[in-house]
Coordinates of C-alpha atoms in Angstrom, one line a residue:
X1 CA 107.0 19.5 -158.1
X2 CA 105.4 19.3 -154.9
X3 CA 106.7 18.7 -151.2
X4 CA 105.2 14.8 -149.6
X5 CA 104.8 16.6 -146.9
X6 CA 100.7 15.4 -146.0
X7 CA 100.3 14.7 -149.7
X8 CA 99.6 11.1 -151.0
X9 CA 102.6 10.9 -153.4
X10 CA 102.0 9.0 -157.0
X11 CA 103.7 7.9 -159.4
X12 CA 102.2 7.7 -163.4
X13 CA 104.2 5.2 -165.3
X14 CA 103.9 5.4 -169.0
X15 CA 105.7 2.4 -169.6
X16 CA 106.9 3.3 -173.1
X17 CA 109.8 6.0 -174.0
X18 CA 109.3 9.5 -173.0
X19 CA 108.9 10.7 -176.6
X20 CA 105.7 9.0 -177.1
X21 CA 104.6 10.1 -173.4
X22 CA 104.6 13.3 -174.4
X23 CA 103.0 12.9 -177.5
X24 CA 99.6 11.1 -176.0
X25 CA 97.0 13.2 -174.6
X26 CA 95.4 11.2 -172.5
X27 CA 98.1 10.2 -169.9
X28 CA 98.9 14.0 -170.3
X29 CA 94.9 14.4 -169.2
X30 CA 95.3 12.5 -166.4
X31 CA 98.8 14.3 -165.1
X32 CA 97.1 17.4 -165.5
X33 CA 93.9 16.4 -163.4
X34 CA 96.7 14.5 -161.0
X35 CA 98.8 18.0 -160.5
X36 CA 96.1 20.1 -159.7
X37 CA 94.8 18.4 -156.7
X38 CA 96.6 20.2 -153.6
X39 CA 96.8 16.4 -151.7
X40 CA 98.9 14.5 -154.3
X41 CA 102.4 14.8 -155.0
X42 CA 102.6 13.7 -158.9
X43 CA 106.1 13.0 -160.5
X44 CA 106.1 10.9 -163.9
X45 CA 107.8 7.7 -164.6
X46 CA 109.0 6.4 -168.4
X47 CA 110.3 3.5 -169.6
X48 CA 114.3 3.6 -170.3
X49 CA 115.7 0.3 -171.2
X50 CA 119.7 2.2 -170.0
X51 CA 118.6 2.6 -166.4
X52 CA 118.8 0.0 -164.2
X53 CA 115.9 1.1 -161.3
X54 CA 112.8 3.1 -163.0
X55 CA 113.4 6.9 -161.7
X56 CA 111.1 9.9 -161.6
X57 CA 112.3 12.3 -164.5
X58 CA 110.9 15.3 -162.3
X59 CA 112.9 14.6 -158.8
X60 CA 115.1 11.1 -159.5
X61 CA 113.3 9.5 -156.8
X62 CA 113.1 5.9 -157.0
X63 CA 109.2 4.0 -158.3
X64 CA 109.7 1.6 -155.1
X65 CA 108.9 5.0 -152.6
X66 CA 105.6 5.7 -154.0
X67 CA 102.9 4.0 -152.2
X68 CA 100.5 4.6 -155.3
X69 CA 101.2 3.7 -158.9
X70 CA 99.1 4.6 -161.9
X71 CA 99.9 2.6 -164.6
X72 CA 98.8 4.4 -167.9
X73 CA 98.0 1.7 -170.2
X74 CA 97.9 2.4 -174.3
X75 CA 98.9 -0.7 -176.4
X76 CA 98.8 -4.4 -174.9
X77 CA 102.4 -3.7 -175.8
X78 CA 102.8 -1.9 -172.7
X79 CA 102.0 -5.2 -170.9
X80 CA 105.3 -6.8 -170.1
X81 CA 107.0 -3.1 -170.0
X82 CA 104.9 -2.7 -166.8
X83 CA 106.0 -5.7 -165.3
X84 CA 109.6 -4.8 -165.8
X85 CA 109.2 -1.7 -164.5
X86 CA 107.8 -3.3 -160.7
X87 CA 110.7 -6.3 -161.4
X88 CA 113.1 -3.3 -161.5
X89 CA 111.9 -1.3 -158.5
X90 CA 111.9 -4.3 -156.4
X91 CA 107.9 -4.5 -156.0
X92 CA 106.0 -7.5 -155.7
X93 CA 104.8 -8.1 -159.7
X94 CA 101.6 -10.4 -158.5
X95 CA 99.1 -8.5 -156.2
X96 CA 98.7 -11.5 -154.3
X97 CA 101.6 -11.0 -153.1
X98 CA 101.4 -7.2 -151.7
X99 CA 99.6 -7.1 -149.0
X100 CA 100.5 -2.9 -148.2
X101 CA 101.4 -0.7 -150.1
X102 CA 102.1 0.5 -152.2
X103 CA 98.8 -0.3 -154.6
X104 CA 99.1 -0.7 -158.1
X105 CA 96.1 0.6 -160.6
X106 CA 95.6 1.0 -164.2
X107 CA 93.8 3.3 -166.5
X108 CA 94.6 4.2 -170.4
X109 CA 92.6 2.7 -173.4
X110 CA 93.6 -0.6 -172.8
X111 CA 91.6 -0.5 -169.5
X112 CA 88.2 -0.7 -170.7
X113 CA 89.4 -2.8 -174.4
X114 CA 91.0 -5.9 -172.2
X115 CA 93.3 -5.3 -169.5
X116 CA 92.8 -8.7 -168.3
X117 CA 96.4 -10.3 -169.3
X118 CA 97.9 -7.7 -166.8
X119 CA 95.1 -8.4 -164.0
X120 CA 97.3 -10.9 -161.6
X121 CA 99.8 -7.5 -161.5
X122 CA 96.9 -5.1 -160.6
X123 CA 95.2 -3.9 -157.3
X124 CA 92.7 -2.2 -159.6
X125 CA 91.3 -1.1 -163.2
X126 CA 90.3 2.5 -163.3
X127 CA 87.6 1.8 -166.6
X128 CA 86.6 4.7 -168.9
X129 CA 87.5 8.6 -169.0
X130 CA 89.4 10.1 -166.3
X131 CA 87.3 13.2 -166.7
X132 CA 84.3 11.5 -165.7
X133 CA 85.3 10.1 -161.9
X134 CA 88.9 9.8 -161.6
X135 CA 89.0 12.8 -159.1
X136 CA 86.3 10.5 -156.8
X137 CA 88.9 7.8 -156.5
X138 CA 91.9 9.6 -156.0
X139 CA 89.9 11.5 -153.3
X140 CA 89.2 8.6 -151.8
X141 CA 92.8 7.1 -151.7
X142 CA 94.6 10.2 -150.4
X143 CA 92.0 10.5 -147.3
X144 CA 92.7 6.9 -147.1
X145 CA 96.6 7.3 -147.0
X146 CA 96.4 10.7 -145.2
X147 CA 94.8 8.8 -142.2
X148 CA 96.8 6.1 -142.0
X149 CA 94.8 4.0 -143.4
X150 CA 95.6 -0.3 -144.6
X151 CA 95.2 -1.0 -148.2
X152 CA 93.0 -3.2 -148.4
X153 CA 90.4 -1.0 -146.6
X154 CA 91.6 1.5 -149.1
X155 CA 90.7 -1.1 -151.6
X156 CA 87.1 -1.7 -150.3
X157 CA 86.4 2.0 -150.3
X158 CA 87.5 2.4 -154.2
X159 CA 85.9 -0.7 -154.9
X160 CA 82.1 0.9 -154.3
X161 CA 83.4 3.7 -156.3
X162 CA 81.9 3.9 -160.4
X163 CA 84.5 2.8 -162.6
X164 CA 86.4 1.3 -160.4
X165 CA 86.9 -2.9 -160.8
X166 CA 88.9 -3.8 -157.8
X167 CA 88.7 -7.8 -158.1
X168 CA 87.1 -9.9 -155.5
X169 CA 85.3 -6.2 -154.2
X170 CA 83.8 -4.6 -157.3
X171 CA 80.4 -5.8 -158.5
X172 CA 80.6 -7.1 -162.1
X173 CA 80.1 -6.1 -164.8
X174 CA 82.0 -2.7 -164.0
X175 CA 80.5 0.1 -166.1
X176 CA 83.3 2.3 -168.4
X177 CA 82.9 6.2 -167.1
X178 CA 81.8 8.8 -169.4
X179 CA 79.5 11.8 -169.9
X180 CA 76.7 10.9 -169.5
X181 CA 74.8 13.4 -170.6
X182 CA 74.2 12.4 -173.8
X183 CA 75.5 15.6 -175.2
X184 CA 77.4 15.6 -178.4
X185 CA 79.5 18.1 -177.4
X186 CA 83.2 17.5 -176.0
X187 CA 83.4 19.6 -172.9
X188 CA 86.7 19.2 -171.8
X189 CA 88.9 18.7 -175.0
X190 CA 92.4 17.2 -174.2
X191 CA 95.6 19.4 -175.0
X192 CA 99.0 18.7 -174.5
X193 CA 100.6 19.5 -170.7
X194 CA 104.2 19.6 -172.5
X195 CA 105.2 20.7 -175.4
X196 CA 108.8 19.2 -175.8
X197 CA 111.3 18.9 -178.3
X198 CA 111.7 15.2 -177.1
X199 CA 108.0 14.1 -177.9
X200 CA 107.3 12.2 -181.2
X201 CA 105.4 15.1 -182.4
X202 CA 108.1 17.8 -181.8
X203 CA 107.1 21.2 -180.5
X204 CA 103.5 20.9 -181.0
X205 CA 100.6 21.3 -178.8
X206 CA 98.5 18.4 -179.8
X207 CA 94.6 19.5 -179.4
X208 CA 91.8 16.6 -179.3
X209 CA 89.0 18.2 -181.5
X210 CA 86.6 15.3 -181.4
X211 CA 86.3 12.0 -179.3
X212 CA 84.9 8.5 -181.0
X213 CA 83.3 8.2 -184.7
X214 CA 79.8 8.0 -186.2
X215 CA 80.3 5.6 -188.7
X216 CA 80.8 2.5 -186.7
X217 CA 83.8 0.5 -189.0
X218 CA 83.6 -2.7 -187.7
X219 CA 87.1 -3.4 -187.1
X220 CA 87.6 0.1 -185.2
X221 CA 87.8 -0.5 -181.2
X222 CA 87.7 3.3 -180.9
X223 CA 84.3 3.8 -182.5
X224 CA 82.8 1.7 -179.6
X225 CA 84.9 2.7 -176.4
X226 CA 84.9 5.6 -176.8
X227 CA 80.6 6.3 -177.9
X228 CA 79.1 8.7 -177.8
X229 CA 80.6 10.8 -180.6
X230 CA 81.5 14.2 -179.9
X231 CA 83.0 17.4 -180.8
X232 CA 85.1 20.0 -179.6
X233 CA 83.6 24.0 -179.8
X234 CA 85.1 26.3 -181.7
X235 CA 85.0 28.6 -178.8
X236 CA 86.9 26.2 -176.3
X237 CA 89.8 25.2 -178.3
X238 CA 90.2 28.6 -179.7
X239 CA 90.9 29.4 -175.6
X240 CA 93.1 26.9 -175.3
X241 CA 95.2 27.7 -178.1
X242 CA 95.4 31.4 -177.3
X243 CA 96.5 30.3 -172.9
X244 CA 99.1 28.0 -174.2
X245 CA 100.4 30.0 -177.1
X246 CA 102.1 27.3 -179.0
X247 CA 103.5 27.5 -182.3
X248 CA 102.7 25.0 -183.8
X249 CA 99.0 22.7 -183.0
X250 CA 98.2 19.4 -183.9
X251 CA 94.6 18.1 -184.6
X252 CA 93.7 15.0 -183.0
X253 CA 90.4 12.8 -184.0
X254 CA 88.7 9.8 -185.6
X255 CA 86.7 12.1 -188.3
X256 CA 88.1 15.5 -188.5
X257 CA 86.4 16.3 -191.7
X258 CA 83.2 15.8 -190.0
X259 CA 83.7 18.9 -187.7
X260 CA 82.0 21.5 -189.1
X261 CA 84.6 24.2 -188.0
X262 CA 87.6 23.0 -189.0
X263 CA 88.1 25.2 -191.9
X264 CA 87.0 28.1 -189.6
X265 CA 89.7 27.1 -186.8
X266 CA 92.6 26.5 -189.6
X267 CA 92.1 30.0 -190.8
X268 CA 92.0 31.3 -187.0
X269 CA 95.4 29.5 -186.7
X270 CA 96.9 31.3 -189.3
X271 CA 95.6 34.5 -188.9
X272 CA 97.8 34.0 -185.8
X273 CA 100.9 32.4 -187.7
X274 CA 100.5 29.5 -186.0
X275 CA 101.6 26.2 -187.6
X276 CA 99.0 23.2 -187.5
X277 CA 99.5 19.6 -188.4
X278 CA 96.0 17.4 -189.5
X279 CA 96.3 13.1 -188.6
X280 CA 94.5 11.0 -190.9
X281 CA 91.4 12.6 -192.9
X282 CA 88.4 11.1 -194.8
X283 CA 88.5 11.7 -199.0
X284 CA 84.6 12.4 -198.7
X285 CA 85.2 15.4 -196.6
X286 CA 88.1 16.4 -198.6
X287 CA 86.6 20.0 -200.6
X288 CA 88.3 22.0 -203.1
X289 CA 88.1 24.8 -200.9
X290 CA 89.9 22.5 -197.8
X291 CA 92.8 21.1 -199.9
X292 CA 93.2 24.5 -201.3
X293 CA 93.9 25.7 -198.0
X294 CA 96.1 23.3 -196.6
X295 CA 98.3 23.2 -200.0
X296 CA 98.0 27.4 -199.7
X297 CA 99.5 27.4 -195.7
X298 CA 102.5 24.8 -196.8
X299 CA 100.9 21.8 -195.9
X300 CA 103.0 18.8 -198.4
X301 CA 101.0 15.4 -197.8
X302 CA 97.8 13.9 -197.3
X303 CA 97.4 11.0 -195.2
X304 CA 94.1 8.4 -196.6
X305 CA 92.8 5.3 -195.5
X306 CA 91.9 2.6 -198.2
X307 CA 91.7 0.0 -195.0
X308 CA 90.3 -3.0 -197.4
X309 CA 91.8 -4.3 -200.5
X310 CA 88.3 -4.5 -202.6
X311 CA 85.1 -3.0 -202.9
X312 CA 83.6 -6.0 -201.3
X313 CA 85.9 -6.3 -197.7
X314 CA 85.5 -2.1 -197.3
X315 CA 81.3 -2.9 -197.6
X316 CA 81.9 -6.1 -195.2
X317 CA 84.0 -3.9 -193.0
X318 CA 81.1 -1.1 -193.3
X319 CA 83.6 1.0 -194.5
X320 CA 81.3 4.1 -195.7
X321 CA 83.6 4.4 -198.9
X322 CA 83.1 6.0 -202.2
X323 CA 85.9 4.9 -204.8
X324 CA 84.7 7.8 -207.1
X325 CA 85.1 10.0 -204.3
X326 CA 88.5 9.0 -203.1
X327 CA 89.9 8.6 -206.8
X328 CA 88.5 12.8 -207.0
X329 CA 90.7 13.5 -204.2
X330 CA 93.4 11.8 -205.4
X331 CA 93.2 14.2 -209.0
X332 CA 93.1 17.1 -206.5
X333 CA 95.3 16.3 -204.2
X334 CA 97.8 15.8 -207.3
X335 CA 96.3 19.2 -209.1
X336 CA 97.3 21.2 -205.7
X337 CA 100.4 19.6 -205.9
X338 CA 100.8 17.8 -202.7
X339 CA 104.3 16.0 -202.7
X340 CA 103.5 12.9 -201.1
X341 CA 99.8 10.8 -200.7
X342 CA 100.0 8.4 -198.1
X343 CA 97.8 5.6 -197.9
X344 CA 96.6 3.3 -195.5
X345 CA 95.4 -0.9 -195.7
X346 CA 94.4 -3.5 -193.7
X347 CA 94.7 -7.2 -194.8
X348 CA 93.3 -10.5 -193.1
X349 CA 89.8 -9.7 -193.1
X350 CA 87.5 -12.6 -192.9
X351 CA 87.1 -14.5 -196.1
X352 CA 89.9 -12.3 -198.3
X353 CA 91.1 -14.1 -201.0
X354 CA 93.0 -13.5 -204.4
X355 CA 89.8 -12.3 -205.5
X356 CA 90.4 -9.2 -203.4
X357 CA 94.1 -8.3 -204.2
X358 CA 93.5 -8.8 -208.2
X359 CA 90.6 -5.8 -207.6
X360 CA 93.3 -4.1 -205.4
X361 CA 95.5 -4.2 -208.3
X362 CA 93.5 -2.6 -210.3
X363 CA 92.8 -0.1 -208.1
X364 CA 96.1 0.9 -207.6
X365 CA 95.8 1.0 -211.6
X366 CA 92.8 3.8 -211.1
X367 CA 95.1 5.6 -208.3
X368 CA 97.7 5.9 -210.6
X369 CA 96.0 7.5 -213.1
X370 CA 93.9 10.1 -211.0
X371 CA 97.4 11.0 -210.0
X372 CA 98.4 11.4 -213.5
X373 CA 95.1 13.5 -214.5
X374 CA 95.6 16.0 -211.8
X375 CA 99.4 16.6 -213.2
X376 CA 97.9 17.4 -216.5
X377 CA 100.9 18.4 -219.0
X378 CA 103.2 20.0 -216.6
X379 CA 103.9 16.8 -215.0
X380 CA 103.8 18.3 -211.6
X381 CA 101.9 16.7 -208.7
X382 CA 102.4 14.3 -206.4
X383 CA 105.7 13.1 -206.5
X384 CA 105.3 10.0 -203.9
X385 CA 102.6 7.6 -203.2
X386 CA 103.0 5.8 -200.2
X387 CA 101.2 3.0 -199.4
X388 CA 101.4 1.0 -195.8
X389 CA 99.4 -2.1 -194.8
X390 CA 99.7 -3.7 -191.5
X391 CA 97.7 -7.1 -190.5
X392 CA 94.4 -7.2 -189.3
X393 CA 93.7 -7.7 -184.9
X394 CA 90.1 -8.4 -184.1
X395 CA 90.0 -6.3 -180.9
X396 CA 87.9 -6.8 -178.3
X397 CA 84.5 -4.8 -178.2
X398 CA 84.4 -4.9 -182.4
X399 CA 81.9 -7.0 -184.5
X400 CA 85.0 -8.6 -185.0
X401 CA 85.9 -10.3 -181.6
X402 CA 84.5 -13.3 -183.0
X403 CA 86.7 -13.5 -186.2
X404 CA 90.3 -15.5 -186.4
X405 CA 93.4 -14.2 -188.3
X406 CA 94.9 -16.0 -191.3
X407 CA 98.4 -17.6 -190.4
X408 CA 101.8 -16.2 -191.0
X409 CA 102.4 -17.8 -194.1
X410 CA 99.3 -15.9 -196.1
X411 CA 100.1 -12.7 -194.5
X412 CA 103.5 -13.5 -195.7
X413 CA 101.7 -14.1 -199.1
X414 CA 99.7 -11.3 -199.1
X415 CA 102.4 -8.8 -198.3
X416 CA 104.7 -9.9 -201.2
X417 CA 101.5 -9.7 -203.9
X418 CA 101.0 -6.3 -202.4
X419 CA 104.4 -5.2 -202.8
X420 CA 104.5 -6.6 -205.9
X421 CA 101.1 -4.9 -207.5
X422 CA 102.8 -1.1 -205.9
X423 CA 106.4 -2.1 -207.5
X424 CA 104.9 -2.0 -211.2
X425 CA 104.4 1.8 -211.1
X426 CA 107.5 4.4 -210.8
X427 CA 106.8 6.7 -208.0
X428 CA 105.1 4.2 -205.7
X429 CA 106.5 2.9 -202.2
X430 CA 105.4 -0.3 -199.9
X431 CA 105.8 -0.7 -196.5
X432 CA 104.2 -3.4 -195.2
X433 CA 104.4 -5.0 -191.1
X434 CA 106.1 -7.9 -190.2
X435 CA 103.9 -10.6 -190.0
X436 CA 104.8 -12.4 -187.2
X437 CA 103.9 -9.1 -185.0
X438 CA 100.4 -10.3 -186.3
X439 CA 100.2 -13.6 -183.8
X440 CA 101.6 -11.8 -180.6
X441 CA 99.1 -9.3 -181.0
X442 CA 96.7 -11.2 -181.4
X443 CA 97.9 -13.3 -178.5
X444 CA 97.4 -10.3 -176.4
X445 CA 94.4 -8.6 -177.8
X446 CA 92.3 -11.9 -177.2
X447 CA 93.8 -13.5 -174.0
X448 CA 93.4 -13.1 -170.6
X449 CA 94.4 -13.5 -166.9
X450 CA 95.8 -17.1 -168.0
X451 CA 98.1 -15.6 -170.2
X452 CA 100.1 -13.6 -167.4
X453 CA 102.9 -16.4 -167.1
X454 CA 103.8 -15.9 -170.5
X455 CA 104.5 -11.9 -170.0
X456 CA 106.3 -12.4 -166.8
X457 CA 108.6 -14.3 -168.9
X458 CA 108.5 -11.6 -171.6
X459 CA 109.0 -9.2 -169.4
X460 CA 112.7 -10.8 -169.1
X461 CA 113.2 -11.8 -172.3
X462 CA 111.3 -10.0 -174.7
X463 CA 107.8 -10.7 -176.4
X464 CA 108.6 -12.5 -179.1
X465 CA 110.8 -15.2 -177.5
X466 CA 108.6 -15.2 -174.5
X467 CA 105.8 -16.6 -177.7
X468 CA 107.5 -19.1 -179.1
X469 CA 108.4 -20.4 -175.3
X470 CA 104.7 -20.6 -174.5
X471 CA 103.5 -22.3 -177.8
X472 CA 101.1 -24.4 -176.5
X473 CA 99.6 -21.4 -174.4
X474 CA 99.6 -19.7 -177.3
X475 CA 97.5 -22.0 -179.4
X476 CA 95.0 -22.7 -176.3
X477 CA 93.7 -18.9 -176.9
X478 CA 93.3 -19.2 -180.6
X479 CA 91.7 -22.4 -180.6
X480 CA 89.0 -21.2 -178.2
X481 CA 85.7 -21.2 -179.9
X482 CA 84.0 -18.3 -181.6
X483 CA 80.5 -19.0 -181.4
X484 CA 77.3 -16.5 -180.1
X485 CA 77.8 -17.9 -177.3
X486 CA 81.3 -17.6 -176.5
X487 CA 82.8 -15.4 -173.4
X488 CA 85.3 -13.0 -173.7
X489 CA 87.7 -12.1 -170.7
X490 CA 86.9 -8.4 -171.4
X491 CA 82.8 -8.7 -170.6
X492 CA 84.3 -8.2 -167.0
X493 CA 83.4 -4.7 -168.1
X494 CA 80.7 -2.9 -169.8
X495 CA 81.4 -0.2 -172.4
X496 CA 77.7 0.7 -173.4
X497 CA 77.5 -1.6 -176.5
X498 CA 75.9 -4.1 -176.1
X499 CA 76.6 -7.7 -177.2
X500 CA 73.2 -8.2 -179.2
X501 CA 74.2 -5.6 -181.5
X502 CA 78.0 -6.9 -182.3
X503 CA 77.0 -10.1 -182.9
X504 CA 74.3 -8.3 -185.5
X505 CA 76.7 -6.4 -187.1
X506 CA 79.5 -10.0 -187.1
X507 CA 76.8 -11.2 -189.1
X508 CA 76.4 -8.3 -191.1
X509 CA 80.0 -8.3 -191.9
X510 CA 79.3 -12.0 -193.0
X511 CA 77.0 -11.3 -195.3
X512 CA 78.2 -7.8 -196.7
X513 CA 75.0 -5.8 -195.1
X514 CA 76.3 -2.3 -194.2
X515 CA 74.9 -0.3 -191.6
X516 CA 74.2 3.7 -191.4
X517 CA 76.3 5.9 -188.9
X518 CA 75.1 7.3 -186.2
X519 CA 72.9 9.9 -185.7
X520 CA 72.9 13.0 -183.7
X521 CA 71.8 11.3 -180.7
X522 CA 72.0 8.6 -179.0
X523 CA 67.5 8.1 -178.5
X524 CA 67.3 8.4 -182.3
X525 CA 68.7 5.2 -182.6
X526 CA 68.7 3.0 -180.3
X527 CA 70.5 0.3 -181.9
X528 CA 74.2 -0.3 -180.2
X529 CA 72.2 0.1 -176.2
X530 CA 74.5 3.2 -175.9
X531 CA 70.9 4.9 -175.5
X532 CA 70.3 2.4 -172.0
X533 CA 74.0 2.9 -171.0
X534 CA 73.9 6.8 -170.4
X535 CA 69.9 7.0 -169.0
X536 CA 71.7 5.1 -166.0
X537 CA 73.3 6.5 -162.9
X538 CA 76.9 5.8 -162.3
X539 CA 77.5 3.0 -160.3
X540 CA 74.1 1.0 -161.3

């Protein structure tokens, strides 16, 4: 921790517990990037509901001191948890009404899907990858500080700045940073800063391996924030792993079976009896020779994602699913005895019906008996199936932006037929969300600055209450029409996708059309205007 001494001291607010602080890479990107500059005095900031003013966990110090806060924004969640967090330190919550500083900005995932709700709150939006021009901005600010300077000229001189959306200063639409050099290669993979035995992933140096997905699910907000797909070397995350020396890694990515040296790195792990850990994995890229592996190095479940109930929702969704495929890895996952499969599902997809769940049913029929086949006669294989489905949230910058959600009552409905269906066969488990979660989400996922009176009151008295106060708001958002024509809060920004192509692939999705993935560059296809978006400078 440094002296703030001639330093611009900041403060970065995850404004969720610690534990899952340290378990996401990107605000630990950020703190890294933060710590290394000589000029800034970093200390971090968490949300504890059991203190009563939000205190640095590196010096104690108190978030009203700092005259910059970074707000590191990863679920629309975090929303009201912010503005508790300023309540608490006694700062201004509308930026209306802070004149000096200290300034409040706001970066994360969130930032360039809709950050709107929190706007009123916000002196600024840094949009896109912190990698790609968050150094600019912080120069910027501490020169700014350094000198003396006001904040709203500080304000004027970040405004100019790419990325930066500073409202009333910053030209519209602001453009999301990010390599733009059309490479698919990830040259500065994210790794943990701490490896704790308080993060939600204990012990573990979490690695990112690749950043966004080729194969452009139409319900995925990550396959179009974070374009162009790319992948880690070999090479670089080999050097990581050897600096930090962890014991135990875990691999991070949208479509880690499409990384051609995966198998490669796992062994290179071992060799070093080093312990890994694998998220979510496609059954296409599942091989013999893979699953063999994992099951050899002690690896005891496999985590799948079904996402839609039938054949007919996975094409709409353009899902790139084979059921002959996945029921394969199921048999081998079983063979290799595995203990536990764990599945995934989303329901409330446009236009899903009973039609839908009596194919899932049978399905799950098909599941169970690849599991049987791989037991064979000794009865041993996988011991657990687990399947979890949460409720569908059109997100903003998805083909989906334009679709509405079912009501609580059929998510209600189609939870208990789920459960139901999972229920018949011994060995099976169901968890399935709360639907009422569903609506708030949704709430916050679509709305914008208008909603902000409803989250200072949540702030006080929790989300769900703070809903069912502001009904009518409520309502207001999801009765707003969903036409071509319609505009979003979000289109503020510009990610790189373009709308022509969303509404294409809406109407795609409408009539069961799939699409192909992408290709290995961005000028081979043309289709999405991600092509456009990186032959531009930043800042045009």
């Amino acid at each position: 921790m440094k002296e703030w001494g001639g330093r611009l001291p900041v403060a970065l607010v995850f404004p969720e517990a610690a534990r899952h602080g340290l378990s996401t890479l990107g605000w630990q990107v950020v703190y890294r990037l933060l710590a290394s500059r000589e000029e800034l005095a970093v200390e971090r900031f968490f949300w504890d509901p059991t203190s009563p003013r939000p205190r640095s966990v590196d010096s104690g110090r108190d978030l009203g001191l700092f005259p910059l806060v970074l707000f590191s924004l990863n679920f629309e969640g975090d929303f009201p948890t912010a503005i508790r967090l300023l309540q608490d330190a006694d700062i201004p919550v509308r930026a209306e009404e802070r004149n000096s500083w200290p300034m409040i900005l706001a970066g994360g995932p969130v930032a360039f899907l809709n950050p709107f709700p929190l706007m009123p709150a916000l002196d600024g939006i840094f949009v896109g990858e912190a990698e790609a021009g968050l150094s600019a901005v912080m120069d910027a600010l501490a020169k700014a500080w350094n000198a003396g300077g006001e904040k709203t000229a500080a304000l004027e001189d970040i405004a100019r700045l790419p990325g930066m959306l500073v409202p009333g200063k910053s030209l519209e639409p602001v453009r999301r940073l990010v390599d733009t050099s059309g490479s698919r290669k990830l040259h500065d993979p994210a790794y943990s800063c701490f490896v704790s035995s308080e993060a939600q992933f204990r012990d573990m140096l979490l690695l990112e391996v690749n950043r966004g997905c080729p194969y452009g699910c139409r319900f995925c907000a990550a396959g179009s924030i974070y374009k162009p797909p790319r992948h880690a070397e070999l090479e670089t995350l080999q050097e990581i792993v050897t600096r930090c020396a962890p014991q135990k890694v875990g691999l991070v990515g949208t479509a880690l079976t499409d990384w051609q040296d995966l198998l490669p790195f796992l062994r290179w792990l071992q060799d070093r009896k080093i312990k890994f850990s694998l998220s979510s994995l496609r059954a296409d890229g599942l091989t013999d020779e893979l699953l063999g592996f994992l099951r050899h190095t002690g690896t005891r479940s496999v985590t799948l994602a079904l996402e839609g109930a039938s054949r007919r929702l996975r094409q709409a969704m353009n899902k790139h699913f084979s059921e002959e495929a996945f029921l394969e890895a199921v048999t081998r996952i079983s063979r290799l005895q595995f203990n536990t499969l764990k599945l995934y599902m989303i329901t409330g997809w446009p236009d899903e019906n009973e039609d839908d769940w009596a194919e899932f049913e049978s399905f799950l029929g098909r599941i169970e008996e690849a599991r049987r086949l791989g037991q064979g006669n000794r009865k041993k294989g996988v011991e657990l199936v687990s399947l979890s489905v949460s409720c569908l949230v059109p997100k903003a910058w998805t083909p989906l932006q334009w679709a509405t959600i079912p009501d609580e009552d059929w998510f209600k409905k189609a939870m208990k037929r789920f459960k139901g269906a999972v229920g018949r066969f011994k060995g099976m488990r169901f968890a399935g969300e709360n639907p009422g979660q569903a609506r708030v989400q949704m709430f916050l996922a679509r709305g914008g600055e208008e909603i902000f009176p409803c989250l200072e009151r949540a702030a006080e008295i929790g989300l769900a209450e703070a809903v069912k106060e502001f009904d009518e708001m409520v309502r207001q958002v999801f009765a707003r029409p969903l036409d071509r024509d319609s505009v979003f809060p979000w289109e503020r920004l510009d990610i790189g996708v373009s709308r022509k192509f969303l509404y294409s692939e809406w109407t795609k999705y409408k009539h069961g059309m799939v699409s192909p993935p992408c290709p290995e560059s961005c000028p081979e296809c043309r289709a999405c205007g991600m092509d456009r978006f990186l032959s531009l400078p930043h800042g045009s």
